[in-house]
C-alpha cells in the first residue's frame, strides 16, 4: 500500500475532479467477485481510499483505484470545425498481492497503471495539423512527466510501456513524435 500511494501521489489529477473516483478489492483472481468496492465521485484523497483498502490487506488480493487526468481531445459538434479541449480521462492503478492470480505480479509488476487507449498520445487516424501536433506533444509530455516522477520518487526497479494492440507503445510514441518534430 505505501508503494501504491507513492505512485498515486505523483499523478497529475484532473483540475476539475482531483481525487479518487473508485476503489475496489478483488481476491484470488479477476474472475472472482469484488470483495469490496467504493465510489467517491472523484473527491476523495488517495490516502483515504487506500486506508479503506488496507482493511482488506492480504497476499492474494488485488487493489484497483480509478482517477482522472486532463488530456487534450478533439471535439466535433455537428457541422462546426473540430476544436480541442482538456477533458478528464480515466486512469486505473492496480496493485497486485504476491499470491493474486498465480503470482501475476511476476509478469505485470506489483503496480500497473492503465492509461486506457493509446489514442490521446498518437491520434494515428487523424489528419496532421499544427493543432494536432501541439495536443499530442502536450499529452505525451504529461505521460512522460508522470512516468519520470514515478521512476525518480517511488523506488521502482523497472517500468514497461505497452499497448493492448500488442505493439510496442514506446516505439509508437517515438515514431509519432518524430512526425510532429
Tab-separated table of C-alpha atoms in Angstrom:
chain	number	residue	atom	x	y	z
A	1	UNK	CA	0.000	0.000	0.000
A	2	UNK	CA	2.741	2.552	0.710
A	3	UNK	CA	4.270	1.981	-2.739
A	4	UNK	CA	0.872	2.347	-4.438
A	5	UNK	CA	0.257	5.572	-2.524
A	6	UNK	CA	3.686	6.813	-3.557
A	7	UNK	CA	2.849	6.201	-7.235
A	8	UNK	CA	-0.575	7.833	-6.976
A	9	UNK	CA	0.936	10.911	-5.306
A	10	UNK	CA	2.970	11.521	-8.478
A	11	UNK	CA	-0.166	11.528	-10.615
A	12	UNK	CA	-1.400	14.838	-12.120
A	13	UNK	CA	-5.082	14.629	-11.164
A	14	UNK	CA	-7.719	16.421	-13.222
A	15	UNK	CA	-8.193	20.041	-12.229
A	16	UNK	CA	-11.979	19.574	-12.083
A	17	UNK	CA	-12.008	16.158	-10.425
A	18	UNK	CA	-8.906	15.985	-8.286
A	19	UNK	CA	-9.466	12.848	-6.250
A	20	UNK	CA	-10.039	9.136	-6.392
A	21	UNK	CA	-13.286	8.083	-8.045
A	22	UNK	CA	-13.336	4.353	-7.347
A	23	UNK	CA	-11.572	1.780	-5.230
A	24	UNK	CA	-12.131	-1.963	-5.479
A	25	UNK	CA	-10.580	-5.077	-3.982
A	26	UNK	CA	-10.557	-8.495	-5.659
A	27	UNK	CA	-9.430	-11.712	-4.073
A	28	UNK	CA	-7.647	-14.640	-5.724
A	29	UNK	CA	-8.255	-13.706	-9.409
A	30	UNK	CA	-10.053	-11.327	-11.782
A	31	UNK	CA	-12.865	-13.799	-12.388
A	32	UNK	CA	-13.851	-13.697	-8.703
A	33	UNK	CA	-16.416	-11.164	-7.494
A	34	UNK	CA	-15.257	-7.885	-5.996
A	35	UNK	CA	-14.988	-8.304	-2.214
A	36	UNK	CA	-15.124	-4.566	-1.537
A	37	UNK	CA	-15.768	-1.504	-3.643
A	38	UNK	CA	-16.490	2.139	-3.019
A	39	UNK	CA	-17.204	5.048	-5.347
A	40	UNK	CA	-16.156	8.561	-4.349
A	41	UNK	CA	-17.257	10.867	-7.187
A	42	UNK	CA	-13.574	11.805	-7.703
A	43	UNK	CA	-13.484	13.769	-4.471
A	44	UNK	CA	-11.594	11.618	-2.005
A	45	UNK	CA	-7.853	11.887	-1.497
A	46	UNK	CA	-5.719	8.802	-2.215
A	47	UNK	CA	-4.752	8.367	1.451
A	48	UNK	CA	-8.405	7.935	2.461
A	49	UNK	CA	-9.123	5.446	-0.332
A	50	UNK	CA	-6.065	3.363	0.498
A	51	UNK	CA	-6.941	3.415	4.206
A	52	UNK	CA	-10.176	1.666	3.258
A	53	UNK	CA	-8.296	-0.789	1.028
A	54	UNK	CA	-5.819	-1.556	3.819
A	55	UNK	CA	-8.640	-3.183	5.780
A	56	UNK	CA	-8.522	-5.917	3.116
A	57	UNK	CA	-4.754	-6.324	3.024
A	58	UNK	CA	-3.966	-9.902	2.025
A	59	UNK	CA	-1.390	-11.632	-0.201
A	60	UNK	CA	-3.964	-12.918	-2.686
A	61	UNK	CA	-5.792	-9.608	-3.246
A	62	UNK	CA	-5.536	-7.015	-5.993
A	63	UNK	CA	-6.454	-3.376	-5.415
A	64	UNK	CA	-7.844	-1.095	-8.102
A	65	UNK	CA	-8.000	2.694	-7.853
A	66	UNK	CA	-9.537	4.918	-10.532
A	67	UNK	CA	-8.673	8.581	-11.024
A	68	UNK	CA	-8.899	11.173	-13.791
A	69	UNK	CA	-6.344	13.372	-15.517
A	70	UNK	CA	-6.828	16.078	-18.108
A	71	UNK	CA	-5.824	15.250	-21.685
A	72	UNK	CA	-6.418	17.102	-24.935
A	73	UNK	CA	-9.183	15.518	-27.001
A	74	UNK	CA	-10.821	16.637	-30.242
A	75	UNK	CA	-14.424	17.768	-30.050
A	76	UNK	CA	-16.656	17.809	-33.121
A	77	UNK	CA	-20.060	19.381	-32.682
A	78	UNK	CA	-22.297	18.913	-35.696
A	79	UNK	CA	-21.044	20.750	-38.786
A	80	UNK	CA	-18.720	23.031	-36.800
A	81	UNK	CA	-14.956	22.843	-37.103
A	82	UNK	CA	-13.198	20.458	-34.786
A	83	UNK	CA	-11.914	22.064	-31.596
A	84	UNK	CA	-9.699	20.711	-28.837
A	85	UNK	CA	-10.340	20.806	-25.126
A	86	UNK	CA	-8.834	19.427	-21.971
A	87	UNK	CA	-11.140	16.713	-20.684
A	88	UNK	CA	-10.899	14.357	-17.726
A	89	UNK	CA	-9.811	10.897	-18.871
A	90	UNK	CA	-9.796	7.746	-16.725
A	91	UNK	CA	-6.644	6.081	-15.387
A	92	UNK	CA	-6.590	2.898	-13.297
A	93	UNK	CA	-3.946	1.984	-10.740
A	94	UNK	CA	-3.744	-1.705	-9.878
A	95	UNK	CA	-1.634	-3.222	-7.113
A	96	UNK	CA	-1.157	-6.989	-7.118
A	97	UNK	CA	-0.611	-9.043	-3.974
A	98	UNK	CA	2.141	-11.645	-4.407
A	99	UNK	CA	-0.344	-14.543	-4.461
A	100	UNK	CA	-3.046	-12.908	-6.579
A	101	UNK	CA	-3.895	-14.961	-9.678
A	102	UNK	CA	-0.884	-17.293	-9.555
A	103	UNK	CA	1.626	-14.505	-8.865
A	104	UNK	CA	0.537	-12.171	-11.681
A	105	UNK	CA	2.939	-9.586	-10.302
A	106	UNK	CA	5.861	-11.571	-11.729
A	107	UNK	CA	4.751	-10.712	-15.272
A	108	UNK	CA	2.870	-7.453	-14.646
A	109	UNK	CA	4.849	-5.954	-11.752
A	110	UNK	CA	3.470	-5.107	-8.357
A	111	UNK	CA	1.813	-1.926	-9.611
A	112	UNK	CA	0.227	-1.401	-13.007
A	113	UNK	CA	-1.086	1.897	-14.343
A	114	UNK	CA	-3.663	1.544	-17.096
A	115	UNK	CA	-3.929	4.757	-19.143
A	116	UNK	CA	-6.646	3.341	-21.383
A	117	UNK	CA	-6.471	3.587	-25.149
A	118	UNK	CA	-3.313	4.994	-26.724
A	119	UNK	CA	-5.370	7.344	-28.917
A	120	UNK	CA	-4.724	10.549	-26.889
A	121	UNK	CA	-0.993	10.012	-27.318
A	122	UNK	CA	-0.979	9.070	-31.000
A	123	UNK	CA	-4.100	10.132	-32.922
A	124	UNK	CA	-2.856	7.938	-35.765
A	125	UNK	CA	-6.089	8.192	-37.759
A	126	UNK	CA	-6.296	11.988	-37.545
A	127	UNK	CA	-5.027	14.340	-40.256
A	128	UNK	CA	-1.834	16.012	-39.133
A	129	UNK	CA	-2.138	19.730	-38.298
A	130	UNK	CA	-0.274	22.220	-36.108
A	131	UNK	CA	-3.059	21.972	-33.554
A	132	UNK	CA	-2.801	18.173	-33.501
A	133	UNK	CA	0.965	18.430	-33.098
A	134	UNK	CA	0.633	20.685	-30.044
A	135	UNK	CA	-2.006	18.458	-28.425
A	136	UNK	CA	-0.055	15.243	-28.980
A	137	UNK	CA	3.084	16.827	-27.553
A	138	UNK	CA	1.167	18.060	-24.525
A	139	UNK	CA	-0.463	14.692	-23.826
A	140	UNK	CA	2.781	12.763	-24.319
A	141	UNK	CA	4.656	15.246	-22.122
A	142	UNK	CA	2.132	14.650	-19.334
A	143	UNK	CA	2.669	10.881	-19.682
A	144	UNK	CA	6.461	11.263	-19.693
A	145	UNK	CA	6.412	13.631	-16.703
A	146	UNK	CA	4.290	11.209	-14.700
A	147	UNK	CA	6.374	8.118	-15.507
A	148	UNK	CA	9.594	10.042	-14.816
A	149	UNK	CA	8.268	11.266	-11.461
A	150	UNK	CA	7.312	7.699	-10.525
A	151	UNK	CA	10.735	6.408	-11.510
A	152	UNK	CA	12.516	9.190	-9.611
A	153	UNK	CA	10.394	9.296	-6.448
A	154	UNK	CA	8.963	5.829	-5.891
A	155	UNK	CA	11.958	3.493	-5.772
A	156	UNK	CA	10.776	1.307	-8.636
A	157	UNK	CA	13.031	-1.286	-10.191
A	158	UNK	CA	11.624	-1.076	-13.722
A	159	UNK	CA	8.851	0.150	-15.944
A	160	UNK	CA	7.234	-1.054	-19.150
A	161	UNK	CA	5.030	0.849	-21.572
A	162	UNK	CA	2.797	-1.458	-23.561
A	163	UNK	CA	-0.358	-1.243	-25.575
A	164	UNK	CA	-3.270	-3.643	-25.904
A	165	UNK	CA	-2.634	-3.588	-29.646
A	166	UNK	CA	0.453	-5.639	-28.735
A	167	UNK	CA	2.651	-3.082	-30.468
A	168	UNK	CA	5.493	-1.503	-28.565
A	169	UNK	CA	3.889	1.688	-27.228
A	170	UNK	CA	7.216	3.382	-26.577
A	171	UNK	CA	8.224	2.777	-30.207
A	172	UNK	CA	4.849	4.017	-31.469
A	173	UNK	CA	5.239	7.193	-29.381
A	174	UNK	CA	8.741	7.795	-30.731
A	175	UNK	CA	7.555	7.332	-34.311
A	176	UNK	CA	4.604	9.681	-33.819
A	177	UNK	CA	6.724	12.326	-32.115
A	178	UNK	CA	9.238	12.151	-34.942
A	179	UNK	CA	6.388	13.042	-37.299
A	180	UNK	CA	5.441	16.049	-35.167
A	181	UNK	CA	9.015	17.356	-34.859
